[in-house]
XYZ file of C-alpha atoms in Angstrom:
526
model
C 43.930 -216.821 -110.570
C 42.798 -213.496 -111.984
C 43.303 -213.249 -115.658
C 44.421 -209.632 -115.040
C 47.344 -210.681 -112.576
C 48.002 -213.864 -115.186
C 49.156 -210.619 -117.425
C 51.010 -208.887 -114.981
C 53.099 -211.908 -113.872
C 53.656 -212.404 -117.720
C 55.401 -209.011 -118.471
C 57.920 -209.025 -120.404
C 61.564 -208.477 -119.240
C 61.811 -205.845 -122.122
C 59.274 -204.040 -120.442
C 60.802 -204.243 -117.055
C 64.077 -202.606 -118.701
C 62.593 -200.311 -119.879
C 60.863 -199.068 -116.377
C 64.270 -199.635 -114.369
C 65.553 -197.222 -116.761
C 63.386 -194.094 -116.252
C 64.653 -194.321 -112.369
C 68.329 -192.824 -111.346
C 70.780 -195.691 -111.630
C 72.225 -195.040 -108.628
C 68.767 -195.469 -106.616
C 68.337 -198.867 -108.160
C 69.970 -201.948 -106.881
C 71.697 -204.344 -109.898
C 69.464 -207.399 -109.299
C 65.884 -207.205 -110.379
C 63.545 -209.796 -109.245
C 60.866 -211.620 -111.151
C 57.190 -210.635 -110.775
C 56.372 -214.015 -109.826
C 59.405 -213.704 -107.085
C 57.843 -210.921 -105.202
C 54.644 -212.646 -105.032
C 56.316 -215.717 -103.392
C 58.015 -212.919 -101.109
C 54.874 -211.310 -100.100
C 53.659 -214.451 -99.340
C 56.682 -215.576 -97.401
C 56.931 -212.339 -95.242
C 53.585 -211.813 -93.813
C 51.994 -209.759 -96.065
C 49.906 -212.133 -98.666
C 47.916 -215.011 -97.955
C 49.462 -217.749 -100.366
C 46.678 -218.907 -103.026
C 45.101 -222.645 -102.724
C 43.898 -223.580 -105.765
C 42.634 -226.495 -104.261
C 40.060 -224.934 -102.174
C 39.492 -222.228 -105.071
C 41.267 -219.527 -102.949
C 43.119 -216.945 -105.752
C 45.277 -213.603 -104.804
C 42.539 -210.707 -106.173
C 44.052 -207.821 -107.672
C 43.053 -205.495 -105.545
C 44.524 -208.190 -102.416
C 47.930 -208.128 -104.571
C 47.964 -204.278 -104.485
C 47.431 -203.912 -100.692
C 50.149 -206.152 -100.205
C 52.574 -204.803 -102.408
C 51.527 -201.134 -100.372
C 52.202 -202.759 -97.539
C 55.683 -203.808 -98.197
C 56.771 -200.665 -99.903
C 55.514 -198.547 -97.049
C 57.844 -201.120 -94.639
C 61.019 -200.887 -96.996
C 60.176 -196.782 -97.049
C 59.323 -196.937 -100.602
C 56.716 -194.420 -102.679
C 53.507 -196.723 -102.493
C 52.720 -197.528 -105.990
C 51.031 -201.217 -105.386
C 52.280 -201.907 -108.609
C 53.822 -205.545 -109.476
C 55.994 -203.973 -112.049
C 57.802 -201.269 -109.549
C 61.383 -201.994 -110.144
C 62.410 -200.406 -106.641
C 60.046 -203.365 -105.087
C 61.429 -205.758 -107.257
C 65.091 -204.841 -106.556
C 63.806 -205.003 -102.476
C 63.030 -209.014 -103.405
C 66.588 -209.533 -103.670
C 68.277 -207.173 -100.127
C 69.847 -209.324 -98.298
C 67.606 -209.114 -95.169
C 66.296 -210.809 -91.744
C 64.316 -214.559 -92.015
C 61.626 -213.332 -89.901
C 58.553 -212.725 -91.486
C 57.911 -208.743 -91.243
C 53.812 -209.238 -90.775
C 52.034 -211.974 -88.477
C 48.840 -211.967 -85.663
C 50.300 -209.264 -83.434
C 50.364 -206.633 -86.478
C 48.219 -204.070 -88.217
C 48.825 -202.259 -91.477
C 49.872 -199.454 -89.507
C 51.463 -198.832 -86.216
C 50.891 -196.289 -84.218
C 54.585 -196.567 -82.968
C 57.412 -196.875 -85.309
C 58.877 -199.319 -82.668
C 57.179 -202.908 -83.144
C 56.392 -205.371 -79.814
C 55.984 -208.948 -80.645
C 54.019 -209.559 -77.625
C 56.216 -212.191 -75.826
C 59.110 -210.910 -73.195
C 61.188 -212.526 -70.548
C 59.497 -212.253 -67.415
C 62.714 -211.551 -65.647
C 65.939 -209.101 -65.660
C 68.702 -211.542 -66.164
C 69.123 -213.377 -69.042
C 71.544 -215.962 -69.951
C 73.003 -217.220 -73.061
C 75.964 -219.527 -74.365
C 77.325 -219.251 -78.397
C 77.421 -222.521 -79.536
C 79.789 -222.880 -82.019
C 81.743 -220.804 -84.164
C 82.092 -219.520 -88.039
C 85.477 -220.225 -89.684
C 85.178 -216.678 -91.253
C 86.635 -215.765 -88.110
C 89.934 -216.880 -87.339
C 89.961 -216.005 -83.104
C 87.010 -217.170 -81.419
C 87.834 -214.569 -79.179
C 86.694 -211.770 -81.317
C 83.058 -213.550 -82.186
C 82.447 -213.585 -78.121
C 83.027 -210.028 -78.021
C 81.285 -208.750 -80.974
C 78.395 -210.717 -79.077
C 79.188 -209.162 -75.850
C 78.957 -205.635 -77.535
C 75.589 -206.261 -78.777
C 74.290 -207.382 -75.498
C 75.715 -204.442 -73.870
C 74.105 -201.968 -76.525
C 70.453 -203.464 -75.187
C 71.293 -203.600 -71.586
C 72.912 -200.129 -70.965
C 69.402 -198.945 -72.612
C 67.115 -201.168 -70.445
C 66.762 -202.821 -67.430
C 68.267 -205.897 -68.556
C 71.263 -207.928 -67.543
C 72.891 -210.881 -69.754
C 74.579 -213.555 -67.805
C 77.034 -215.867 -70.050
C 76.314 -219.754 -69.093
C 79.342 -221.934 -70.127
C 77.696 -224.683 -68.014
C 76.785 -227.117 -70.449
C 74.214 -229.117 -68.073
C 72.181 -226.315 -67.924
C 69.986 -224.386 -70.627
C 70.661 -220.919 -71.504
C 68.076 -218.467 -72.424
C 69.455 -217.532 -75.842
C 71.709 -220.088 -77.975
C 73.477 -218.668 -80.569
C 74.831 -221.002 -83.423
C 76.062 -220.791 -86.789
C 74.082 -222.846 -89.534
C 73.861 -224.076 -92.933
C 70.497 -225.434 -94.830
C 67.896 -227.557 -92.752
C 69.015 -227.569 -89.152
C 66.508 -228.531 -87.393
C 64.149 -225.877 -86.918
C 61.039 -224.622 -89.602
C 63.557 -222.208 -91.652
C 66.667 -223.423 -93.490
C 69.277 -221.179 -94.363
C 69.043 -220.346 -97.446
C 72.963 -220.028 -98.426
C 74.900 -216.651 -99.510
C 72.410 -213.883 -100.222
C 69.000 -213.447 -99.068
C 68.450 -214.169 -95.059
C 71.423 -213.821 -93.008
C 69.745 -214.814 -90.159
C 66.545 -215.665 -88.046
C 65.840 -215.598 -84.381
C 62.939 -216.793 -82.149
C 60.905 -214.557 -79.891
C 61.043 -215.189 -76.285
C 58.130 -217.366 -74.492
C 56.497 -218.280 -77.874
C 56.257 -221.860 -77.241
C 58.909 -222.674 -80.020
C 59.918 -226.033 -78.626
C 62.740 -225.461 -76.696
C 64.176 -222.547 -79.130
C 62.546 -219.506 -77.677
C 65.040 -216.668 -77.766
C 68.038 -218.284 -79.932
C 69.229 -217.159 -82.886
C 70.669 -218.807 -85.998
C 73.094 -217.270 -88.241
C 73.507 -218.557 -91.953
C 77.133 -219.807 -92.256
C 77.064 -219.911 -95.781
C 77.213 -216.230 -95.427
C 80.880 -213.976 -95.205
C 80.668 -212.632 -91.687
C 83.319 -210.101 -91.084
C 83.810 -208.121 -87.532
C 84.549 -204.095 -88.512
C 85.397 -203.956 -92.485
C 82.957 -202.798 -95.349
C 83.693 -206.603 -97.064
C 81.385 -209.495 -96.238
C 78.303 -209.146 -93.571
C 78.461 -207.164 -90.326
C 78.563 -209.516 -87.930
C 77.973 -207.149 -85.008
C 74.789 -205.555 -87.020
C 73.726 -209.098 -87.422
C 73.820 -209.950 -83.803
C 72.448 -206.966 -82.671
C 69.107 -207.086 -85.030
C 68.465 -210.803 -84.364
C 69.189 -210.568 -80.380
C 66.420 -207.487 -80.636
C 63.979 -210.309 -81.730
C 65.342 -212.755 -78.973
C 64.308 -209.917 -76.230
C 60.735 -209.695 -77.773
C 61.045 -206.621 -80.853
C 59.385 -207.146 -83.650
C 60.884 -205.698 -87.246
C 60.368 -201.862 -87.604
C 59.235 -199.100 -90.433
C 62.175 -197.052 -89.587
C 65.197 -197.303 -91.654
C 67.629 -195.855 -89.014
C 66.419 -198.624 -86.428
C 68.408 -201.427 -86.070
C 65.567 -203.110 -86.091
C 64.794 -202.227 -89.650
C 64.059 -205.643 -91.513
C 67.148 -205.001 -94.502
C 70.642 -205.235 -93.879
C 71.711 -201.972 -94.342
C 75.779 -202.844 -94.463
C 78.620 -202.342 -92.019
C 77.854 -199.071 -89.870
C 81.149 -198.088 -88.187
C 80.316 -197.111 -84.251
C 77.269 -198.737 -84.588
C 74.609 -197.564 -81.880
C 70.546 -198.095 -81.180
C 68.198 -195.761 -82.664
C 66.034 -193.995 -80.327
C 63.367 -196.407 -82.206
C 65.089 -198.920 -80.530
C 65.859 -197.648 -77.510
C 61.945 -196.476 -76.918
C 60.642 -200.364 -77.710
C 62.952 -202.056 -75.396
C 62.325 -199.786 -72.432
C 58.583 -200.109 -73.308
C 59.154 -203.915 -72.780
C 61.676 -204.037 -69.849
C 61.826 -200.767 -68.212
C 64.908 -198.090 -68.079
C 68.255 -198.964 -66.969
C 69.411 -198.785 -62.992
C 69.544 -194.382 -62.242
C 73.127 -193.867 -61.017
C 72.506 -193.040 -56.878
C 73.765 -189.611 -56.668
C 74.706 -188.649 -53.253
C 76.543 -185.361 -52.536
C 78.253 -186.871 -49.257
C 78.402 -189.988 -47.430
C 74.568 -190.744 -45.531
C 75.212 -192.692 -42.526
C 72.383 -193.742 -40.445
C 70.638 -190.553 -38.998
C 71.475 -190.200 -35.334
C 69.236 -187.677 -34.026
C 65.490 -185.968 -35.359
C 67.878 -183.150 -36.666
C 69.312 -184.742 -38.649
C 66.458 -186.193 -40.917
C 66.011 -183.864 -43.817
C 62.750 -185.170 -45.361
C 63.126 -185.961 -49.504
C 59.462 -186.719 -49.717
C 56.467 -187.870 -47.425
C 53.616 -189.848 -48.443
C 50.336 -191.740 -47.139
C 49.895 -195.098 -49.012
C 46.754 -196.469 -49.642
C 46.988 -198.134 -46.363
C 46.892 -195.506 -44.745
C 50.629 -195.554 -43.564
C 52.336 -192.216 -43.583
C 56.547 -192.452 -44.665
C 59.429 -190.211 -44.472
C 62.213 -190.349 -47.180
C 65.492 -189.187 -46.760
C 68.442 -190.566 -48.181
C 68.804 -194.406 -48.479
C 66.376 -194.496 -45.075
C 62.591 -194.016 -44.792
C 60.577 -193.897 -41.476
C 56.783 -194.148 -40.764
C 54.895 -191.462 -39.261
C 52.673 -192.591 -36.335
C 49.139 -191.407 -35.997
C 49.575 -190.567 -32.040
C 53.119 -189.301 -32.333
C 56.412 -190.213 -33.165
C 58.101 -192.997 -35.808
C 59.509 -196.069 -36.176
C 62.577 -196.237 -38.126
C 64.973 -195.514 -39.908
C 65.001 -199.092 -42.377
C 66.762 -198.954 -45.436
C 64.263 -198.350 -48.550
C 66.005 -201.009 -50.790
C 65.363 -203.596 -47.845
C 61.944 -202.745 -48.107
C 61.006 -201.190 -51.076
C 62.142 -203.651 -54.219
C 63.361 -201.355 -57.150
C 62.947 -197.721 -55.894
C 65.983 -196.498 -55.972
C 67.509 -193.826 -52.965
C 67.390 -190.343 -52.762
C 64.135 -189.608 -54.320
C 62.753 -186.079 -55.730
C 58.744 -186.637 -54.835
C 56.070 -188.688 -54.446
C 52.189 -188.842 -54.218
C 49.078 -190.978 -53.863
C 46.583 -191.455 -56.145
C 43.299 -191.646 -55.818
C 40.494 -193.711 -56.313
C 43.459 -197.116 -56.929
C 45.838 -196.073 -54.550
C 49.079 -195.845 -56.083
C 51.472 -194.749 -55.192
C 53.953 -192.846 -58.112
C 57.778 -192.085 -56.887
C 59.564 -189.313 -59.124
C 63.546 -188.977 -59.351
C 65.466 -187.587 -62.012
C 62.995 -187.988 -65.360
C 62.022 -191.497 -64.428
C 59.027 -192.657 -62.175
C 58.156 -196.037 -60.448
C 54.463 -197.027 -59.521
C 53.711 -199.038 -56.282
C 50.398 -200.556 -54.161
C 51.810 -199.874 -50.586
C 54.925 -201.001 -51.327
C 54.471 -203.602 -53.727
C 55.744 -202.500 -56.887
C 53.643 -202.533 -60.014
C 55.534 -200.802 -62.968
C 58.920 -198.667 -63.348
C 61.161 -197.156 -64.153
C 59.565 -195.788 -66.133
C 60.035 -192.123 -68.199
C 57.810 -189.600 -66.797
C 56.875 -188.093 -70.176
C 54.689 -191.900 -70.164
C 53.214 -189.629 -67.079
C 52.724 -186.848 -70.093
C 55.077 -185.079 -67.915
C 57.375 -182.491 -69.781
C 61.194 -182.507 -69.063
C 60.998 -179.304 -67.268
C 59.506 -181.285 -64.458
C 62.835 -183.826 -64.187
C 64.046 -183.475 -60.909
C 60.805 -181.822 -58.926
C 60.803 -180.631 -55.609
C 57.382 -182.034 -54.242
C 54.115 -183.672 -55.418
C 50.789 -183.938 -53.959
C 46.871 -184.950 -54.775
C 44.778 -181.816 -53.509
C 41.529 -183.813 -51.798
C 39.983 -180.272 -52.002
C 39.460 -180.911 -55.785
C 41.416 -184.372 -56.862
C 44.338 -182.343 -58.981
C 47.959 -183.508 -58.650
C 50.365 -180.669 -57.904
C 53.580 -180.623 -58.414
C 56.541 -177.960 -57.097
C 59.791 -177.009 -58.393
C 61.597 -173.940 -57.667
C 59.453 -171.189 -57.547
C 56.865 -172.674 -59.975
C 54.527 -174.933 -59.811
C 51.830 -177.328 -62.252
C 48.703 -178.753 -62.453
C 48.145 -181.815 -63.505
C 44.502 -183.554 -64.590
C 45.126 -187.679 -63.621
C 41.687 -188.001 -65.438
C 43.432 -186.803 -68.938
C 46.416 -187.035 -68.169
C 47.500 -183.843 -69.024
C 49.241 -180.796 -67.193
C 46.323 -178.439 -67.714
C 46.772 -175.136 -69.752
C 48.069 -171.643 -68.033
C 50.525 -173.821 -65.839
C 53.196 -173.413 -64.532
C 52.345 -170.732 -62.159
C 54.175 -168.820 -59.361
C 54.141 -170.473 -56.128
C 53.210 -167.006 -54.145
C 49.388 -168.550 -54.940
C 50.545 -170.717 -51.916
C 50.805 -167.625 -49.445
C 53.396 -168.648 -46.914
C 54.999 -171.096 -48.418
C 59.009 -170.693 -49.912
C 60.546 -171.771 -53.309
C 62.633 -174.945 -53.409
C 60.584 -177.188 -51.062
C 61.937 -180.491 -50.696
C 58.447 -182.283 -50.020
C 54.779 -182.032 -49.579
C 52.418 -184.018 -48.879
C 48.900 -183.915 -46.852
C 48.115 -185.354 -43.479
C 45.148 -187.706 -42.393
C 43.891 -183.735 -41.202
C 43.155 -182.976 -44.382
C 45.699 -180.282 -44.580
C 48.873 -179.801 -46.702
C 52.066 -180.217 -45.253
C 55.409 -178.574 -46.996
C 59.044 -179.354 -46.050
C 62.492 -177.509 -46.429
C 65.424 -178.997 -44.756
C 64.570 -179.633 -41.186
C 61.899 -177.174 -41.295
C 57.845 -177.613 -42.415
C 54.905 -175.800 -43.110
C 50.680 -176.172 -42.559
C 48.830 -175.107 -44.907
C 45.496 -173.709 -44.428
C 43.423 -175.444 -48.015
C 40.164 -173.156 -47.347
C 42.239 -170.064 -46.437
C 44.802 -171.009 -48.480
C 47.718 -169.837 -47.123
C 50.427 -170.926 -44.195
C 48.524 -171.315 -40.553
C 49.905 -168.230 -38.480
C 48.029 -169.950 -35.255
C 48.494 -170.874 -32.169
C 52.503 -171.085 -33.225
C 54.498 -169.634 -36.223
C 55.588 -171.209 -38.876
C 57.876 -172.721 -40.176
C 58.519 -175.376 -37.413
C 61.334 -178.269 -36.787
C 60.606 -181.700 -38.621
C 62.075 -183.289 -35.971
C 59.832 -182.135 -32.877
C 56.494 -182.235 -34.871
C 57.257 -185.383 -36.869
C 59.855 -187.513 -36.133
C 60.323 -188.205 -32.332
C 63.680 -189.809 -33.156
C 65.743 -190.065 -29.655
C 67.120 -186.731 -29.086
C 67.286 -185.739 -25.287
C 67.234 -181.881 -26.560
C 64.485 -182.071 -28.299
C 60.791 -182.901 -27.502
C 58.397 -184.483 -29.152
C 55.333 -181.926 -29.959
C 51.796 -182.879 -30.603
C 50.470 -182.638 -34.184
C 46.667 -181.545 -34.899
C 45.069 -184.875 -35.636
C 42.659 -186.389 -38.157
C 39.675 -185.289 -35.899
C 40.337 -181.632 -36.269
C 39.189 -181.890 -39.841
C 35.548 -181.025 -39.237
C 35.902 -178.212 -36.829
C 34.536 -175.973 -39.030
C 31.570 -177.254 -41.001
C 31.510 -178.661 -44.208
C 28.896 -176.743 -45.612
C 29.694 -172.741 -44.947
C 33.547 -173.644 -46.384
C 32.515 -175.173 -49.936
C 32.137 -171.533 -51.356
C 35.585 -170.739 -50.645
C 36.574 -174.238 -51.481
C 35.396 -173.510 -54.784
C 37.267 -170.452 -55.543
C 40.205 -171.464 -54.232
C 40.663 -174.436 -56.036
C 39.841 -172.684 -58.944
C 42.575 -170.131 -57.995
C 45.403 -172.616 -57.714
């Protein structure tokens, strides 16, 4: 080993006094660890490579001062890298988590102060059964529901549900058990002090243990006092490892690798909050519907939420809990039930749009989003500012890709934005007044464009074309706007009938190459 570190390790305990000292009393924890004790925790913890003397590998000062950076900038400590720090030393001995805080699936920094392990159940529903029970606590009772509180805190902030199994002939998911020394699996509890507890990530091939957790029983584990060990904070850190989080930098976050004692009203930090929907989505919107929505009975009835062409080519109508396709020659077939057809997307969306060159398909209600191929779905919820989206936009009126120059555009009130798909980005000087659409009212409930190549806008049973050269509302051969249900729908409705749209080959009635001048400055104008 390095003569220079042979030194350090040999400092004397006068010395170390004597440091501890010059530090606020109060900011120092009683127990002090040995120098030689914080290299065996570096080691233990992910953030040292132990020394093999055997193959000649040694811990080089400048490796042992990385390390010790490493670990202070986790606990939230100034970054001295120095083996003498007391505040690192006094870390040594926190009572803490078992799992190690660095492995494969981390770098020195993060770019999110929420960690991801990299395993995840590859479902919603979860199960788990607690095994047996501490005698710290006299009423089993109470240990199932400080369990049952933890799992709710991680479900009502995801997509998750957690299923209890009391059927013994069949696995759970997550076991939870209270243990003392070697027990089985590569980490013995270690008795009062020190780790608390350890858990095993989900899917990581443990042999049978993926996602169960293991709580030291030599420890006190109390349920709501300041005396002993939380056992709610306990359950809740160790079950964020069972769902796939990894220990955090952030000290608020119950992820946070030190026990940080009993926190009365405990709650997740937005930390945590932020890396569980990252790994299983947002939790179920709440359908709000203003009245009952029986099955329309008649074209006037259908009030359209949004329209879209998928990238089959298929044209829908949302409204409510029901969605119709649009026929090329005339007419629809419908109404169907979107949650019959449509897994996930929830009723009563705000918008939706196509986008080009993949075809996807992005559905917008509320602040959350959902992604789908035709209508298979690939990602959501989601939170739209993942869309770089800001909040203003929660709860927008209508959304469309222009084909005359690839933007997405998106309505609400009487503003609208511009959004770049190629960086992301709404682009600068929006939003804007919707009078740059001439014609067309504030507080449209859709938009979308036809197989035409024109822009269609809808307001309750009414819609509007939209002239994209002239840019503004058609005033030809009839006004506008005109009824949803005679244009569009050709629901049965003896009083009404069906009119004929202008169809995909009207497009190139006017030729390509005298409209790309105006073309240009329009879609430089909106």
């Amino acid at each position: 080993m390095d003569a220079r570190i042979i030194f350090l390790l040999g400092m004397t305990a006068t010395l170390r006094s004597l440091l501890i000292s010059a530090k606020p009393l109060q900011q120092i924890p009683v127990q002090i660890a040995k120098e030689s004790e914080l290299v065996d925790y570096l080691v233990k913890y992910g953030y040292l490579t132990y020394p093999d003397h055997k193959i000649g590998r040694a811990i080089s000062l400048r490796e042992l001062k990385i390390a010790i950076k490493k670990m202070q900038r986790f606990a939230g400590l100034p970054e001295t890298g120095l083996i003498t720090d007391p505040k690192a030393l006094a870390m040594v001995k926190r009572t803490r988590c078992g799992l190690s805080d660095f492995g494969p699936s981390d770098l020195a920094r993060r770019k999110r102060r929420y960690a991801i392990q990299g395993t995840k159940w590859r479902k919603q529903e979860v199960t788990y059964r607690i095994e047996n029970y501490t005698p710290d606590i006299k009423n089993k009772e109470d240990v199932d529901r400080t369990f049952e509180k933890a799992l709710k805190l991680w479900s009502s902030a995801s997509g998750l549900i957690f299923k209890r199994e009391d059927n013994v002939n069949l696995e759970p998911d997550i076991r939870v058990k209270f243990v003392t020394g070697f027990h089985g699996d590569s980490r013995p509890a270690d008795g009062p002090g020190g780790e608390l507890a350890h858990a095993f990530f989900p899917g990581a091939d443990n042999a049978g243990i993926d996602g169960d957790i293991h709580l030291d029983d030599d420890e006190t584990f109390t349920i709501n006092v300041q005396d002993g060990v939380d056992l709610l904070w306990v359950m809740v850190h160790e079950l964020g490892h069972s769902l796939g989080l990894d220990h955090t930098y952030h000290p608020e976050s119950v992820m946070f690798a030190y026990y940080m004692g009993y926190v009365p009203n405990l709650k997740l930090d937005k930390d945590d909050i932020e890396g569980i929907q990252k790994l299983y989505g947002l939790p179920d919107v709440e359908r709000v519907t203003p009245s009952p929505d029986p099955t329309p009975k008649t074209c006037s009835d259908v009030k359209p939420d949004a329209v879209v062409t998928t990238k089959d080519k298929r044209t829908y109508v949302f409204s409510g809990k029901h969605f119709w396709e649009i026929k090329d020659l005339g007419g629809s077939d419908g109404p169907f039930l979107i949650k019959d057809y449509w897994r996930g997307l929830q009723d009563n969306i705000d918008a939706s749009y196509t986008q080009s060159p993949h075809g996807h398909t992005i559905f917008l209600k509320g602040d959350r989003f959902w992604v789908y191929v035709n209508k298979e779905p690939l990602y959501g919820p989601g939170h739209i500012s993942e869309l770089n989206l800001p909040d203003e936009l929660a709860n927008v009126d209508g959304a469309l890709e222009w084909n005359r120059n690839g933007k997405i555009y998106l309505f609400k009130g009487s503003n609208y934005w511009r959004y770049d798909k190629t960086r992301q980005k709404i682009e600068d000087g929006y939003p804007r007044h919707i009078s740059a659409w001439r014609g067309i009212p504030s507080n449209v409930n859709a938009v979308f464009q036809w197989k035409n190549g024109r822009s269609y806008f809808f307001k309750g049973t009414k819609y509007y074309a939209f002239d994209d050269y002239s840019v503004k509302v058609l005033e030809s051969p009839n006004p506008y706007p005109r009824d949803v249900a005679a244009y569009w729908m050709g629901c049965t409705n003896p009083e009404i009938k069906l009119q004929p749209r202008l169809s995909a080959s009207t497009l190139g009635s006017v030729p390509n190459l005298f409209l790309f001048p105006l073309f240009f400055m329009t879609s430089q104008l909106l």
